Amino acid sequence: MSTYHIKNLEEYFQVYRKSIRNPELFWEEIAEEHFVWRKKWDKVLEYDFSKPAIKWFEGAKLNITENCIDRHLHIRGDKTAILFEPNNPDEAVQYITYKELHKRVCKFANVLKEKGIQKGDRVCIYLPMIPELAISVLACARIGAIHSVVFAGFSSTALATRINDCEAKMVITSDGSFRGAKTIDLKGIVDEALENCSCVETVLVVKRIQSDIQMVENRDCWLQPLLDKASEVCEPEIVNAEDPLFILYTSGSTGSPKGMLHTTGGYMIYTAYTFKNVFNYKEKDVYWCTADIGWITGHSYIVYGPLANGATTVMFEGVPSYPDFGRFWEIVEKHKVTQFYTAPTAIRALAKEKLDFVNKYDLSSLKVLGTVGEPINEEAWHWYNDNVGKKKSPIVDTWWQTETGGMMISPIPYTTPTKPTYATLPLPGIQLALMDADGEEVKGNQVDGRLCVKYPWPSMARTIWGNHERYKNTYFSTFENMYFTGDGALRDEVGYYRITGRVDDVVIVSGHNLGTAPIEDAINEHPAVAESAIVGFPHDIKGNALYGYVILKDVGESRNHENLRKEINQVITEHIGPIAKLDKIQFTVGLPKTRSGKIMRRILRKIAHNELDNLGDVSTLLNPEVVESIINNRL
Ligand code: PRX
């Protein structure tokens, strides 16, 4: 039996049991046999969930890029590491070999050093899905700088918040990006953000769309001339296993975004191990994850996990609908993709189009299909299984979070029998618990509860950058001695898990985690808005969409409501980004509140879901009459 590559269900159960009996030994064997360390650890794990303090492989020294690049050079130096498929199908594909990736990462790392970036400095990366995005991430890791990638769909305000929170010294961006038939002025967004960021000393600019942009003297530099001059030699900075690797922001149910901090050693082995098993990865495979590196999925399963396994990982710059809705399948055929990993929202959008878009391509290379980011509904699961996988490629429905760093619950293909809408079983090393409202663990099967994890795993986030207290309160205070995920789940009669959705005020829209409070804060800045409350409601393609209840300052507001709706969405776009726009905006005279003044979102959610039968007892509200008025005017 190989612990590192599970091949059947019996092996899974054996490996799982071993991982629970002695987690330290389990992860130690994997770390020892499959990775390059400059110095071994003194202790595998030390933890205390009450602080919380979690340390894996304390005392070990390594560089993650040595594991992701250098060690492959003599065995697979000429193998493609990154296969770049541009937005425009007529533009040449780039096949970046491990040797070339090594050279490009070293050169980039030397540019960072020349610009004064040192170990521990934060570098904000705001780039489209072009090779420089992966390369700059790896270049930071090469020298021990902490990367903070911000998804290039976020607005200048959202970008500025993230830059300031981690006090980034440098921003890496491009002159713009291609997105289908459109171009986006990324540099303009960065310029606007930097009006409010005094910490940034340097902006490196990648030339991608050849647009005419303004360069600020003594701050902005074109990347290419610096790369041309840089040496190809850059010895990796040797860091401690617990040194930070990156910060990645995720929405919380309240307040500012949370900068989840991931460290090096544990993150590396966990993402590599899960990549290998969940995708049943083999040496000649061509693996494609359609996520953006701006999200955790891209960090763990486009960059680090695949490269640590010496895989070929596809990076796609474009969108599924350009030049037409067959683009994904065209790429699968063109590169003979073997594993394809995407989000339910993309599947639902493509399932709405003619089947011809799928059927005209040869998808026989596919061996494993994956989904991530939100629950996949049964209809989408079957469409994916029937039309893309032709019923021969297992679907791995992978449940995990920015905070968990890697996949936590997922089938292992050709091993775990799949079941539509179920993420199935915990991966080795993951000890789950379902908790009831009284803080008791719900044992047995055919039960549900709040999903928690009882024991540390190597890739868990170690803190929230600059706010350890918030880390403790959000994840470790709801249930004693447990990590609380914020999700609800059920366990069926055989022990399979199904995620039922968030139990807090986070709504997953098209797979993007959106806290409602920050959006409400943004809307409330509109001069006409007095107060607002946002809830999610089911949406055919996006999974959930946002429904806003808005009280205007001037109730008799004579302005056209349609225009106001547009303005409110414009404010959201400016503060957060277009992904957070509201699908429905209902103007109302009041919001249902408790006597202590707390908005009863449960009622608003029910109304948005059109579930009017069981609103519960509204008589104890401060303003019960408002409920009827909201119902009568619902959209
Ligand atoms: O609610 C769960 C949902 O996405 C949340 C995490 O979002 P984020 O940190 O942005 O990471 C997404 C990519 C890993 C979770 O708390 N979620 C993620 N995957 C699934 C899911 N819900 C159901 N099924 C999944 N497979």
mmCIF file of C-alpha atoms in Angstrom, residues 28-379:
data_model
loop_
_atom_site.group_PDB
_atom_site.id
_atom_site.type_symbol
_atom_site.label_atom_id
_atom_site.label_comp_id
_atom_site.label_asym_id
_atom_site.label_seq_id
_atom_site.Cartn_x
_atom_site.Cartn_y
_atom_site.Cartn_z
ATOM 1 C CA GLU A 28 6.128 12.985 8.605
ATOM 2 C CA GLU A 29 6.472 9.996 6.279
ATOM 3 C CA ILE A 30 4.994 11.958 3.413
ATOM 4 C CA ALA A 31 7.197 14.977 4.103
ATOM 5 C CA GLU A 32 10.298 12.821 4.325
ATOM 6 C CA GLU A 33 9.770 10.704 1.246
ATOM 7 C CA HIS A 34 8.439 13.178 -1.249
ATOM 8 C CA PHE A 35 10.012 16.578 -0.617
ATOM 9 C CA VAL A 36 13.359 18.334 -0.492
ATOM 10 C CA TRP A 37 14.313 19.892 2.850
ATOM 11 C CA ARG A 38 17.509 21.776 3.632
ATOM 12 C CA LYS A 39 17.107 20.812 7.265
ATOM 13 C CA LYS A 40 14.706 18.340 8.869
ATOM 14 C CA TRP A 41 12.190 19.389 11.530
ATOM 15 C CA ASP A 42 12.622 19.148 15.248
ATOM 16 C CA LYS A 43 8.964 18.430 15.823
ATOM 17 C CA VAL A 44 6.180 17.489 13.392
ATOM 18 C CA LEU A 45 3.301 19.269 15.117
ATOM 19 C CA GLU A 46 2.706 21.554 17.994
ATOM 20 C CA TYR A 47 -0.724 23.070 18.472
ATOM 21 C CA ASP A 48 -3.155 24.672 20.814
ATOM 22 C CA PHE A 49 -6.572 25.554 19.374
ATOM 23 C CA SER A 50 -7.378 27.762 22.368
ATOM 24 C CA LYS A 51 -4.716 30.330 21.459
ATOM 25 C CA PRO A 52 -4.862 29.322 18.547
ATOM 26 C CA ALA A 53 -1.265 28.380 17.694
ATOM 27 C CA ILE A 54 -0.446 25.811 15.053
ATOM 28 C CA LYS A 55 3.044 24.805 13.966
ATOM 29 C CA TRP A 56 3.918 22.073 11.529
ATOM 30 C CA PHE A 57 7.492 20.904 10.947
ATOM 31 C CA GLU A 58 8.971 23.456 13.307
ATOM 32 C CA GLY A 59 12.709 23.785 12.829
ATOM 33 C CA ALA A 60 12.660 22.529 9.225
ATOM 34 C CA LYS A 61 14.226 24.626 6.488
ATOM 35 C CA LEU A 62 13.338 24.670 2.827
ATOM 36 C CA ASN A 63 12.406 26.709 -0.187
ATOM 37 C CA ILE A 64 9.127 25.806 -1.855
ATOM 38 C CA THR A 65 10.369 26.740 -5.342
ATOM 39 C CA GLU A 66 13.182 24.223 -4.993
ATOM 40 C CA ASN A 67 10.436 21.642 -4.539
ATOM 41 C CA CYS A 68 8.257 23.033 -7.323
ATOM 42 C CA ILE A 69 10.995 23.700 -9.878
ATOM 43 C CA ASP A 70 14.670 22.917 -9.201
ATOM 44 C CA ARG A 71 14.265 19.301 -8.185
ATOM 45 C CA HIS A 72 12.471 18.536 -11.456
ATOM 46 C CA LEU A 73 15.196 19.989 -13.679
ATOM 47 C CA HIS A 74 17.294 16.895 -14.222
ATOM 48 C CA ILE A 75 14.385 14.488 -14.621
ATOM 49 C CA ARG A 76 11.825 16.591 -16.451
ATOM 50 C CA GLY A 77 13.601 19.812 -17.381
ATOM 51 C CA ASP A 78 12.164 19.797 -20.901
ATOM 52 C CA LYS A 79 8.656 18.906 -19.828
ATOM 53 C CA THR A 80 6.048 21.672 -20.021
ATOM 54 C CA ALA A 81 5.418 23.069 -16.564
ATOM 55 C CA ILE A 82 3.004 25.850 -17.526
ATOM 56 C CA LEU A 83 0.940 25.657 -20.685
ATOM 57 C CA PHE A 84 -0.385 29.123 -21.391
ATOM 58 C CA GLU A 85 -3.522 29.381 -23.518
ATOM 59 C CA PRO A 86 -4.129 33.051 -24.408
ATOM 60 C CA ASN A 87 -7.487 34.816 -24.485
ATOM 61 C CA ASN A 88 -7.337 35.040 -28.262
ATOM 62 C CA PRO A 89 -7.365 31.542 -29.767
ATOM 63 C CA ASP A 90 -5.246 32.793 -32.674
ATOM 64 C CA GLU A 91 -2.405 33.888 -30.437
ATOM 65 C CA ALA A 92 0.398 31.363 -29.993
ATOM 66 C CA VAL A 93 0.226 29.012 -27.036
ATOM 67 C CA GLN A 94 3.267 29.160 -24.714
ATOM 68 C CA TYR A 95 4.780 25.911 -23.520
ATOM 69 C CA ILE A 96 6.981 26.904 -20.593
ATOM 70 C CA THR A 97 9.263 24.022 -19.667
ATOM 71 C CA TYR A 98 10.560 23.447 -16.158
ATOM 72 C CA LYS A 99 13.980 24.694 -17.335
ATOM 73 C CA GLU A 100 12.496 27.843 -18.752
ATOM 74 C CA LEU A 101 10.288 28.370 -15.714
ATOM 75 C CA HIS A 102 13.394 28.094 -13.542
ATOM 76 C CA LYS A 103 15.153 30.734 -15.613
ATOM 77 C CA ARG A 104 12.185 33.091 -15.641
ATOM 78 C CA VAL A 105 11.510 32.760 -11.919
ATOM 79 C CA CYS A 106 15.187 33.368 -11.083
ATOM 80 C CA LYS A 107 15.339 36.443 -13.300
ATOM 81 C CA PHE A 108 12.120 37.809 -11.840
ATOM 82 C CA ALA A 109 13.381 37.130 -8.317
ATOM 83 C CA ASN A 110 16.533 39.098 -9.089
ATOM 84 C CA VAL A 111 14.415 42.025 -10.289
ATOM 85 C CA LEU A 112 12.500 41.928 -6.997
ATOM 86 C CA LYS A 113 15.774 41.978 -5.079
ATOM 87 C CA GLU A 114 17.145 44.812 -7.175
ATOM 88 C CA LYS A 115 14.043 46.812 -6.314
ATOM 89 C CA GLY A 116 14.718 46.305 -2.625
ATOM 90 C CA ILE A 117 12.342 43.441 -1.851
ATOM 91 C CA GLN A 118 13.617 41.248 0.965
ATOM 92 C CA LYS A 119 12.487 38.206 2.884
ATOM 93 C CA GLY A 120 9.244 38.963 4.739
ATOM 94 C CA ASP A 121 8.298 41.995 2.595
ATOM 95 C CA ARG A 122 4.798 41.965 1.128
ATOM 96 C CA VAL A 123 4.324 42.157 -2.623
ATOM 97 C CA CYS A 124 0.853 42.732 -4.020
ATOM 98 C CA ILE A 125 0.228 41.055 -7.369
ATOM 99 C CA TYR A 126 -2.645 42.410 -9.465
ATOM 100 C CA LEU A 127 -2.327 40.663 -12.804
ATOM 101 C CA PRO A 128 -4.484 38.882 -15.356
ATOM 102 C CA MET A 129 -4.054 35.144 -15.959
ATOM 103 C CA ILE A 130 -0.780 35.431 -17.871
ATOM 104 C CA PRO A 131 2.433 33.498 -17.176
ATOM 105 C CA GLU A 132 3.907 36.465 -15.290
ATOM 106 C CA LEU A 133 1.263 35.936 -12.610
ATOM 107 C CA ALA A 134 2.489 32.442 -11.750
ATOM 108 C CA ILE A 135 6.098 33.497 -12.252
ATOM 109 C CA SER A 136 5.849 36.496 -9.946
ATOM 110 C CA VAL A 137 4.191 34.354 -7.255
ATOM 111 C CA LEU A 138 7.074 31.878 -7.497
ATOM 112 C CA ALA A 139 9.663 34.683 -7.638
ATOM 113 C CA CYS A 140 8.364 36.010 -4.316
ATOM 114 C CA ALA A 141 8.567 32.528 -2.833
ATOM 115 C CA ARG A 142 12.080 32.177 -4.226
ATOM 116 C CA ILE A 143 13.337 35.056 -2.090
ATOM 117 C CA GLY A 144 11.044 34.579 0.899
ATOM 118 C CA ALA A 145 8.865 37.602 0.143
ATOM 119 C CA ILE A 146 5.166 37.213 1.007
ATOM 120 C CA HIS A 147 2.883 37.438 -1.995
ATOM 121 C CA SER A 148 -0.595 38.831 -1.753
ATOM 122 C CA VAL A 149 -2.415 38.210 -5.007
ATOM 123 C CA VAL A 150 -5.513 40.332 -5.516
ATOM 124 C CA PHE A 151 -7.986 39.066 -8.125
ATOM 125 C CA ALA A 152 -7.810 41.467 -11.059
ATOM 126 C CA GLY A 153 -11.592 41.925 -11.042
ATOM 127 C CA PHE A 154 -11.511 43.835 -7.756
ATOM 128 C CA SER A 155 -12.005 47.595 -7.824
ATOM 129 C CA SER A 156 -9.394 50.207 -6.924
ATOM 130 C CA THR A 157 -10.919 50.701 -3.475
ATOM 131 C CA ALA A 158 -10.846 46.970 -2.740
ATOM 132 C CA LEU A 159 -7.280 46.805 -4.034
ATOM 133 C CA ALA A 160 -6.203 49.751 -1.869
ATOM 134 C CA THR A 161 -7.734 48.171 1.244
ATOM 135 C CA ARG A 162 -5.758 44.986 0.621
ATOM 136 C CA ILE A 163 -2.511 46.810 -0.171
ATOM 137 C CA ASN A 164 -2.750 48.926 2.975
ATOM 138 C CA ASP A 165 -3.769 46.076 5.240
ATOM 139 C CA CYS A 166 -0.566 44.152 4.538
ATOM 140 C CA GLU A 167 1.540 47.268 3.871
ATOM 141 C CA ALA A 168 2.797 46.021 0.533
ATOM 142 C CA LYS A 169 6.009 47.671 -0.676
ATOM 143 C CA MET A 170 5.484 46.741 -4.277
ATOM 144 C CA VAL A 171 2.630 46.173 -6.716
ATOM 145 C CA ILE A 172 3.043 44.024 -9.817
ATOM 146 C CA THR A 173 0.484 44.729 -12.523
ATOM 147 C CA SER A 174 0.104 45.022 -16.289
ATOM 148 C CA ASP A 175 -0.794 47.702 -18.797
ATOM 149 C CA GLY A 176 -4.167 45.994 -19.040
ATOM 150 C CA SER A 177 -5.866 42.675 -19.563
ATOM 151 C CA PHE A 178 -7.838 40.897 -22.245
ATOM 152 C CA ARG A 179 -11.184 39.468 -21.267
ATOM 153 C CA GLY A 180 -13.078 38.015 -24.185
ATOM 154 C CA ALA A 181 -13.602 40.818 -26.673
ATOM 155 C CA LYS A 182 -12.899 43.502 -24.061
ATOM 156 C CA THR A 183 -9.779 45.009 -22.584
ATOM 157 C CA ILE A 184 -9.509 46.267 -19.015
ATOM 158 C CA ASP A 185 -7.280 49.092 -17.872
ATOM 159 C CA LEU A 186 -5.626 47.442 -14.881
ATOM 160 C CA LYS A 187 -2.886 50.042 -14.573
ATOM 161 C CA GLY A 188 -5.494 52.802 -14.294
ATOM 162 C CA ILE A 189 -7.119 50.899 -11.422
ATOM 163 C CA VAL A 190 -3.746 50.519 -9.705
ATOM 164 C CA ASP A 191 -2.990 54.242 -10.140
ATOM 165 C CA GLU A 192 -6.295 55.112 -8.538
ATOM 166 C CA ALA A 193 -5.719 52.697 -5.657
ATOM 167 C CA LEU A 194 -2.234 54.023 -5.015
ATOM 168 C CA GLU A 195 -3.530 57.538 -4.415
ATOM 169 C CA ASN A 196 -4.396 56.122 -1.003
ATOM 170 C CA CYS A 197 -1.466 53.775 -0.399
ATOM 171 C CA SER A 198 1.689 55.420 0.884
ATOM 172 C CA CYS A 199 3.420 52.094 1.604
ATOM 173 C CA VAL A 200 4.023 51.234 -2.062
ATOM 174 C CA GLU A 201 7.454 52.199 -3.368
ATOM 175 C CA THR A 202 7.559 50.405 -6.705
ATOM 176 C CA VAL A 203 5.098 49.314 -9.368
ATOM 177 C CA LEU A 204 6.343 46.739 -11.868
ATOM 178 C CA VAL A 205 4.352 46.779 -15.090
ATOM 179 C CA VAL A 206 4.042 43.841 -17.483
ATOM 180 C CA LYS A 207 3.291 44.793 -21.076
ATOM 181 C CA ARG A 208 0.333 42.713 -22.185
ATOM 182 C CA ILE A 209 -2.169 44.715 -24.233
ATOM 183 C CA GLN A 210 0.185 47.424 -25.605
ATOM 184 C CA SER A 211 -2.029 50.207 -24.336
ATOM 185 C CA ASP A 212 -0.926 53.743 -23.856
ATOM 186 C CA ILE A 213 -0.620 54.135 -20.114
ATOM 187 C CA GLN A 214 0.861 56.721 -17.779
ATOM 188 C CA MET A 215 4.031 55.736 -15.933
ATOM 189 C CA VAL A 216 4.691 57.561 -12.666
ATOM 190 C CA GLU A 217 8.298 58.662 -12.366
ATOM 191 C CA ASN A 218 10.370 57.034 -9.630
ATOM 192 C CA ARG A 219 7.606 54.557 -8.932
ATOM 193 C CA ASP A 220 6.570 52.672 -12.081
ATOM 194 C CA CYS A 221 8.946 50.474 -14.089
ATOM 195 C CA TRP A 222 8.345 48.327 -17.129
ATOM 196 C CA LEU A 223 9.223 44.775 -16.227
ATOM 197 C CA GLN A 224 10.822 43.596 -19.456
ATOM 198 C CA PRO A 225 13.931 45.840 -19.538
ATOM 199 C CA LEU A 226 14.643 44.867 -15.927
ATOM 200 C CA LEU A 227 14.294 41.180 -16.763
ATOM 201 C CA ASP A 228 16.584 41.589 -19.775
ATOM 202 C CA LYS A 229 19.348 42.800 -17.509
ATOM 203 C CA ALA A 230 18.738 40.359 -14.649
ATOM 204 C CA SER A 231 20.907 37.328 -13.949
ATOM 205 C CA GLU A 232 19.503 33.824 -14.477
ATOM 206 C CA VAL A 233 21.051 32.695 -11.250
ATOM 207 C CA CYS A 234 19.154 33.154 -8.031
ATOM 208 C CA GLU A 235 19.871 30.861 -5.138
ATOM 209 C CA PRO A 236 16.684 30.134 -3.231
ATOM 210 C CA GLU A 237 16.276 31.872 0.112
ATOM 211 C CA ILE A 238 16.113 29.143 2.706
ATOM 212 C CA VAL A 239 13.167 29.769 5.010
ATOM 213 C CA ASN A 240 11.639 28.091 8.049
ATOM 214 C CA ALA A 241 8.725 25.734 7.535
ATOM 215 C CA GLU A 242 6.536 28.134 9.489
ATOM 216 C CA ASP A 243 7.672 31.282 7.665
ATOM 217 C CA PRO A 244 4.825 32.977 5.771
ATOM 218 C CA LEU A 245 4.391 32.058 2.135
ATOM 219 C CA PHE A 246 1.430 34.220 1.235
ATOM 220 C CA ILE A 247 -1.532 36.266 2.322
ATOM 221 C CA LEU A 248 -4.822 35.859 0.504
ATOM 222 C CA TYR A 249 -7.833 37.979 1.343
ATOM 223 C CA THR A 250 -11.264 36.482 1.760
ATOM 224 C CA SER A 251 -14.565 38.074 2.686
ATOM 225 C CA GLY A 252 -15.793 37.821 6.227
ATOM 226 C CA SER A 253 -19.394 38.075 7.338
ATOM 227 C CA THR A 254 -18.529 41.423 8.875
ATOM 228 C CA GLY A 255 -15.954 44.130 8.474
ATOM 229 C CA SER A 256 -12.874 44.310 6.302
ATOM 230 C CA PRO A 257 -11.545 41.391 4.261
ATOM 231 C CA LYS A 258 -9.502 38.861 6.191
ATOM 232 C CA GLY A 259 -5.892 38.392 5.112
ATOM 233 C CA MET A 260 -5.500 34.652 5.589
ATOM 234 C CA LEU A 261 -1.874 33.857 6.219
ATOM 235 C CA HIS A 262 -0.459 30.593 4.929
ATOM 236 C CA THR A 263 2.970 29.298 5.827
ATOM 237 C CA THR A 264 5.418 27.256 3.817
ATOM 238 C CA GLY A 265 6.168 23.644 4.798
ATOM 239 C CA GLY A 266 2.755 22.286 5.712
ATOM 240 C CA TYR A 267 1.030 24.098 2.859
ATOM 241 C CA MET A 268 3.479 22.574 0.396
ATOM 242 C CA ILE A 269 3.039 18.968 1.425
ATOM 243 C CA TYR A 270 -0.717 19.178 1.819
ATOM 244 C CA THR A 271 -1.428 20.799 -1.555
ATOM 245 C CA ALA A 272 0.957 18.394 -3.290
ATOM 246 C CA TYR A 273 -0.530 15.334 -1.580
ATOM 247 C CA THR A 274 -4.138 16.276 -2.275
ATOM 248 C CA PHE A 275 -3.352 17.216 -5.882
ATOM 249 C CA LYS A 276 -1.793 13.810 -6.482
ATOM 250 C CA ASN A 277 -4.693 11.864 -5.001
ATOM 251 C CA VAL A 278 -7.761 13.893 -5.844
ATOM 252 C CA PHE A 279 -6.775 14.189 -9.487
ATOM 253 C CA ASN A 280 -5.186 10.726 -9.666
ATOM 254 C CA TYR A 281 -2.328 12.565 -11.291
ATOM 255 C CA LYS A 282 0.088 10.640 -13.549
ATOM 256 C CA GLU A 283 3.310 11.866 -15.131
ATOM 257 C CA LYS A 284 2.047 12.387 -18.691
ATOM 258 C CA ASP A 285 -1.196 14.087 -17.733
ATOM 259 C CA VAL A 286 -2.196 17.580 -18.822
ATOM 260 C CA TYR A 287 -4.066 19.134 -15.951
ATOM 261 C CA TRP A 288 -6.309 22.177 -16.256
ATOM 262 C CA CYS A 289 -7.926 24.191 -13.506
ATOM 263 C CA THR A 290 -10.018 27.070 -14.869
ATOM 264 C CA ALA A 291 -9.876 29.166 -11.685
ATOM 265 C CA ASP A 292 -7.992 32.433 -11.451
ATOM 266 C CA ILE A 293 -4.760 32.526 -9.441
ATOM 267 C CA GLY A 294 -6.402 35.441 -7.621
ATOM 268 C CA TRP A 295 -8.356 32.829 -5.626
ATOM 269 C CA ILE A 296 -7.082 30.059 -3.363
ATOM 270 C CA THR A 297 -7.969 27.408 -5.951
ATOM 271 C CA GLY A 298 -5.445 28.939 -8.304
ATOM 272 C CA HIS A 299 -2.742 29.230 -5.638
ATOM 273 C CA SER A 300 -3.051 25.632 -4.501
ATOM 274 C CA TYR A 301 -4.141 23.844 -7.663
ATOM 275 C CA ILE A 302 -2.737 25.825 -10.575
ATOM 276 C CA VAL A 303 0.602 26.781 -9.061
ATOM 277 C CA TYR A 304 1.912 24.992 -5.975
ATOM 278 C CA GLY A 305 0.187 21.571 -5.922
ATOM 279 C CA PRO A 306 0.713 20.721 -9.605
ATOM 280 C CA LEU A 307 4.274 22.069 -9.794
ATOM 281 C CA ALA A 308 5.306 20.241 -6.610
ATOM 282 C CA ASN A 309 4.273 17.068 -8.473
ATOM 283 C CA GLY A 310 6.141 18.025 -11.652
ATOM 284 C CA ALA A 311 2.866 18.309 -13.547
ATOM 285 C CA THR A 312 1.884 20.234 -16.660
ATOM 286 C CA THR A 313 -0.595 22.863 -15.538
ATOM 287 C CA VAL A 314 -2.698 24.855 -18.002
ATOM 288 C CA MET A 315 -3.205 28.584 -17.457
ATOM 289 C CA PHE A 316 -6.084 30.076 -19.414
ATOM 290 C CA GLU A 317 -6.281 33.819 -19.838
ATOM 291 C CA GLY A 318 -9.782 34.053 -21.291
ATOM 292 C CA VAL A 319 -13.422 33.332 -20.524
ATOM 293 C CA PRO A 320 -15.619 30.296 -21.322
ATOM 294 C CA SER A 321 -17.801 32.277 -23.741
ATOM 295 C CA TYR A 322 -15.160 33.699 -26.063
ATOM 296 C CA PRO A 323 -15.032 33.459 -28.999
ATOM 297 C CA ASP A 324 -17.980 31.148 -28.313
ATOM 298 C CA PHE A 325 -19.344 28.806 -25.654
ATOM 299 C CA GLY A 326 -17.232 25.937 -26.950
ATOM 300 C CA ARG A 327 -13.946 27.474 -25.812
ATOM 301 C CA PHE A 328 -13.360 25.205 -22.789
ATOM 302 C CA TRP A 329 -13.976 22.099 -24.858
ATOM 303 C CA GLU A 330 -11.866 23.342 -27.720
ATOM 304 C CA ILE A 331 -8.966 23.753 -25.281
ATOM 305 C CA VAL A 332 -9.532 20.293 -23.816
ATOM 306 C CA GLU A 333 -9.318 18.784 -27.308
ATOM 307 C CA LYS A 334 -6.383 20.928 -28.417
ATOM 308 C CA HIS A 335 -4.163 20.055 -25.448
ATOM 309 C CA LYS A 336 -5.606 16.619 -24.687
ATOM 310 C CA VAL A 337 -6.460 17.711 -21.176
ATOM 311 C CA THR A 338 -6.724 14.790 -18.755
ATOM 312 C CA GLN A 339 -8.041 16.483 -15.597
ATOM 313 C CA PHE A 340 -10.461 19.380 -15.773
ATOM 314 C CA TYR A 341 -11.331 21.349 -12.639
ATOM 315 C CA THR A 342 -13.957 24.096 -12.695
ATOM 316 C CA ALA A 343 -16.788 25.714 -10.735
ATOM 317 C CA PRO A 344 -20.499 24.784 -10.692
ATOM 318 C CA THR A 345 -21.416 28.282 -11.886
ATOM 319 C CA ALA A 346 -19.395 27.757 -15.084
ATOM 320 C CA ILE A 347 -21.038 24.375 -15.616
ATOM 321 C CA ARG A 348 -24.515 25.857 -15.182
ATOM 322 C CA ALA A 349 -23.749 28.691 -17.603
ATOM 323 C CA LEU A 350 -22.434 26.271 -20.242
ATOM 324 C CA ALA A 351 -25.305 23.840 -19.716
ATOM 325 C CA LYS A 352 -27.686 26.601 -20.838
ATOM 326 C CA GLU A 353 -26.046 26.679 -24.277
ATOM 327 C CA LYS A 354 -26.540 24.280 -27.183
ATOM 328 C CA LEU A 355 -24.989 20.842 -26.701
ATOM 329 C CA ASP A 356 -23.313 21.279 -30.060
ATOM 330 C CA PHE A 357 -20.696 23.421 -28.356
ATOM 331 C CA VAL A 358 -19.616 20.369 -26.382
ATOM 332 C CA ASN A 359 -20.285 17.642 -28.877
ATOM 333 C CA LYS A 360 -18.206 19.042 -31.666
ATOM 334 C CA TYR A 361 -14.982 18.418 -29.709
ATOM 335 C CA ASP A 362 -13.156 15.239 -28.878
ATOM 336 C CA LEU A 363 -13.105 15.051 -25.085
ATOM 337 C CA SER A 364 -11.845 11.478 -24.875
ATOM 338 C CA SER A 365 -8.608 12.532 -23.172
ATOM 339 C CA LEU A 366 -10.503 13.454 -19.990
ATOM 340 C CA LYS A 367 -10.050 11.111 -17.036
ATOM 341 C CA VAL A 368 -11.151 13.151 -14.038
ATOM 342 C CA LEU A 369 -13.561 16.087 -13.700
ATOM 343 C CA GLY A 370 -13.599 18.354 -10.697
ATOM 344 C CA THR A 371 -15.774 21.040 -9.162
ATOM 345 C CA VAL A 372 -15.191 23.516 -6.378
ATOM 346 C CA GLY A 373 -16.463 26.675 -4.782
ATOM 347 C CA GLU A 374 -20.106 26.022 -3.979
ATOM 348 C CA PRO A 375 -22.569 23.171 -3.796
ATOM 349 C CA ILE A 376 -23.208 21.637 -7.198
ATOM 350 C CA ASN A 377 -26.866 21.004 -7.900
ATOM 351 C CA GLU A 378 -27.989 17.648 -9.200
ATOM 352 C CA GLU A 379 -28.923 18.889 -12.665
#
